[in-house]
């Protein structure tokens, strides 16, 4: 309700300014100018919101790509660790066999 009242007050202020600066125009013309002004302001607001949404979508896309890259690096690291662990186990097994033979 407060926002609506503030909007109405703002519109009256703009209408008063238009009347002072354009006293030769009719009330209908002033209302049309005010409506056009409000449409432009609303369009600018939506454009800014659309740009903010696109920016958030771009950031989210970059974050998903980064997360996928990090996941791939983690998977490669785990694989390398498993391969290394298997080598150590094989080496340990071979050493135990040699010890058993001695």
PDB file of C-alpha atoms in Angstrom:
ATOM      1  CA  UNK A   1       0.000   0.000   0.000  1.00  0.00           C
ATOM      2  CA  UNK A   2       2.840   2.396   0.869  1.00  0.00           C
ATOM      3  CA  UNK A   3       4.543   1.685  -2.443  1.00  0.00           C
ATOM      4  CA  UNK A   4       1.298   2.380  -4.304  1.00  0.00           C
ATOM      5  CA  UNK A   5       0.819   5.663  -2.448  1.00  0.00           C
ATOM      6  CA  UNK A   6       4.423   6.644  -3.165  1.00  0.00           C
ATOM      7  CA  UNK A   7       3.895   5.824  -6.829  1.00  0.00           C
ATOM      8  CA  UNK A   8       0.707   7.911  -6.984  1.00  0.00           C
ATOM      9  CA  UNK A   9       2.450  10.814  -5.246  1.00  0.00           C
ATOM     10  CA  UNK A  10       5.353  10.537  -7.681  1.00  0.00           C
ATOM     11  CA  UNK A  11       2.950  10.523 -10.634  1.00  0.00           C
ATOM     12  CA  UNK A  12       1.196  13.647  -9.296  1.00  0.00           C
ATOM     13  CA  UNK A  13       4.566  15.359  -8.855  1.00  0.00           C
ATOM     14  CA  UNK A  14       5.534  14.490 -12.419  1.00  0.00           C
ATOM     15  CA  UNK A  15       2.146  15.658 -13.658  1.00  0.00           C
ATOM     16  CA  UNK A  16       2.617  18.971 -11.828  1.00  0.00           C
ATOM     17  CA  UNK A  17       6.070  19.390 -13.337  1.00  0.00           C
ATOM     18  CA  UNK A  18       4.669  18.643 -16.789  1.00  0.00           C
ATOM     19  CA  UNK A  19       1.889  21.204 -16.247  1.00  0.00           C
ATOM     20  CA  UNK A  20       4.350  23.890 -15.199  1.00  0.00           C
ATOM     21  CA  UNK A  21       6.726  23.235 -18.086  1.00  0.00           C
ATOM     22  CA  UNK A  22       4.032  22.644 -20.701  1.00  0.00           C
ATOM     23  CA  UNK A  23       1.179  24.947 -19.775  1.00  0.00           C
ATOM     24  CA  UNK A  24       0.145  25.194 -23.425  1.00  0.00           C
ATOM     25  CA  UNK A  25      -0.780  21.473 -23.548  1.00  0.00           C
ATOM     26  CA  UNK A  26      -4.194  20.071 -22.686  1.00  0.00           C
ATOM     27  CA  UNK A  27      -4.746  17.768 -19.736  1.00  0.00           C
ATOM     28  CA  UNK A  28      -5.212  14.866 -22.155  1.00  0.00           C
ATOM     29  CA  UNK A  29      -1.869  15.620 -23.820  1.00  0.00           C
ATOM     30  CA  UNK A  30      -0.186  15.852 -20.430  1.00  0.00           C
ATOM     31  CA  UNK A  31      -1.689  12.521 -19.385  1.00  0.00           C
ATOM     32  CA  UNK A  32      -0.477  10.968 -22.630  1.00  0.00           C
ATOM     33  CA  UNK A  33       3.028  12.363 -21.998  1.00  0.00           C
ATOM     34  CA  UNK A  34       2.943  11.006 -18.450  1.00  0.00           C
ATOM     35  CA  UNK A  35       1.758   7.618 -19.689  1.00  0.00           C
ATOM     36  CA  UNK A  36       4.539   7.539 -22.320  1.00  0.00           C
ATOM     37  CA  UNK A  37       7.076   8.508 -19.663  1.00  0.00           C
ATOM     38  CA  UNK A  38       5.838   5.727 -17.366  1.00  0.00           C
ATOM     39  CA  UNK A  39       5.977   3.221 -20.214  1.00  0.00           C
ATOM     40  CA  UNK A  40       9.586   4.194 -20.934  1.00  0.00           C
ATOM     41  CA  UNK A  41      10.503   3.932 -17.261  1.00  0.00           C
ATOM     42  CA  UNK A  42       8.786   0.550 -17.003  1.00  0.00           C
ATOM     43  CA  UNK A  43      10.538  -0.653 -20.155  1.00  0.00           C
ATOM     44  CA  UNK A  44      13.908   0.505 -18.798  1.00  0.00           C
ATOM     45  CA  UNK A  45      13.187  -1.299 -15.522  1.00  0.00           C
ATOM     46  CA  UNK A  46      12.335  -4.504 -17.383  1.00  0.00           C
ATOM     47  CA  UNK A  47      15.421  -4.144 -19.578  1.00  0.00           C
ATOM     48  CA  UNK A  48      17.582  -3.802 -16.474  1.00  0.00           C
ATOM     49  CA  UNK A  49      15.885  -6.838 -14.922  1.00  0.00           C
ATOM     50  CA  UNK A  50      16.338  -8.834 -18.129  1.00  0.00           C
ATOM     51  CA  UNK A  51      20.022  -7.909 -18.226  1.00  0.00           C
ATOM     52  CA  UNK A  52      20.406  -8.914 -14.568  1.00  0.00           C
ATOM     53  CA  UNK A  53      18.741 -12.259 -15.330  1.00  0.00           C
ATOM     54  CA  UNK A  54      21.031 -12.839 -18.330  1.00  0.00           C
ATOM     55  CA  UNK A  55      24.040 -11.972 -16.183  1.00  0.00           C
ATOM     56  CA  UNK A  56      22.958 -14.453 -13.504  1.00  0.00           C
ATOM     57  CA  UNK A  57      22.383 -17.118 -16.179  1.00  0.00           C
ATOM     58  CA  UNK A  58      25.876 -16.490 -17.610  1.00  0.00           C
ATOM     59  CA  UNK A  59      27.415 -16.745 -14.143  1.00  0.00           C
ATOM     60  CA  UNK A  60      25.483 -19.940 -13.389  1.00  0.00           C
ATOM     61  CA  UNK A  61      26.641 -21.427 -16.691  1.00  0.00           C
ATOM     62  CA  UNK A  62      30.268 -20.572 -15.920  1.00  0.00           C
ATOM     63  CA  UNK A  63      29.924 -22.062 -12.442  1.00  0.00           C
ATOM     64  CA  UNK A  64      28.465 -25.286 -13.884  1.00  0.00           C
ATOM     65  CA  UNK A  65      31.355 -25.508 -16.351  1.00  0.00           C
ATOM     66  CA  UNK A  66      33.867 -24.887 -13.573  1.00  0.00           C
ATOM     67  CA  UNK A  67      32.186 -27.510 -11.379  1.00  0.00           C
ATOM     68  CA  UNK A  68      32.309 -30.033 -14.235  1.00  0.00           C
ATOM     69  CA  UNK A  69      35.989 -29.251 -14.805  1.00  0.00           C
ATOM     70  CA  UNK A  70      36.769 -29.654 -11.104  1.00  0.00           C
ATOM     71  CA  UNK A  71      34.828 -32.927 -11.005  1.00  0.00           C
ATOM     72  CA  UNK A  72      36.832 -34.212 -13.993  1.00  0.00           C
ATOM     73  CA  UNK A  73      40.102 -33.253 -12.285  1.00  0.00           C
ATOM     74  CA  UNK A  74      38.957 -35.001  -9.096  1.00  0.00           C
ATOM     75  CA  UNK A  75      38.039 -38.123 -11.056  1.00  0.00           C
ATOM     76  CA  UNK A  76      41.443 -38.130 -12.793  1.00  0.00           C
ATOM     77  CA  UNK A  77      43.216 -37.672  -9.454  1.00  0.00           C
ATOM     78  CA  UNK A  78      41.268 -40.555  -7.898  1.00  0.00           C
ATOM     79  CA  UNK A  79      42.063 -42.754 -10.875  1.00  0.00           C
ATOM     80  CA  UNK A  80      45.757 -41.902 -10.652  1.00  0.00           C
ATOM     81  CA  UNK A  81      45.719 -42.672  -6.917  1.00  0.00           C
ATOM     82  CA  UNK A  82      44.025 -46.045  -7.528  1.00  0.00           C
ATOM     83  CA  UNK A  83      46.600 -46.925 -10.189  1.00  0.00           C
ATOM     84  CA  UNK A  84      49.433 -45.930  -7.840  1.00  0.00           C
ATOM     85  CA  UNK A  85      47.876 -47.924  -4.976  1.00  0.00           C
ATOM     86  CA  UNK A  86      47.573 -50.977  -7.231  1.00  0.00           C
ATOM     87  CA  UNK A  87      51.257 -50.647  -8.201  1.00  0.00           C
ATOM     88  CA  UNK A  88      52.249 -50.445  -4.528  1.00  0.00           C
ATOM     89  CA  UNK A  89      50.123 -53.511  -3.721  1.00  0.00           C
ATOM     90  CA  UNK A  90      51.642 -55.470  -6.602  1.00  0.00           C
ATOM     91  CA  UNK A  91      55.142 -54.476  -5.515  1.00  0.00           C
ATOM     92  CA  UNK A  92      54.351 -55.443  -1.927  1.00  0.00           C
ATOM     93  CA  UNK A  93      53.000 -58.797  -3.118  1.00  0.00           C
ATOM     94  CA  UNK A  94      56.145 -59.441  -5.186  1.00  0.00           C
ATOM     95  CA  UNK A  95      58.379 -58.567  -2.224  1.00  0.00           C
ATOM     96  CA  UNK A  96      56.483 -60.953   0.041  1.00  0.00           C
ATOM     97  CA  UNK A  97      56.865 -63.708  -2.531  1.00  0.00           C
ATOM     98  CA  UNK A  98      60.634 -63.089  -2.749  1.00  0.00           C
ATOM     99  CA  UNK A  99      60.903 -63.132   1.028  1.00  0.00           C
ATOM    100  CA  UNK A 100      58.988 -66.388   1.148  1.00  0.00           C
ATOM    101  CA  UNK A 101      61.384 -67.900  -1.385  1.00  0.00           C
ATOM    102  CA  UNK A 102      64.411 -66.919   0.695  1.00  0.00           C
TER     103      UNK A 102
END
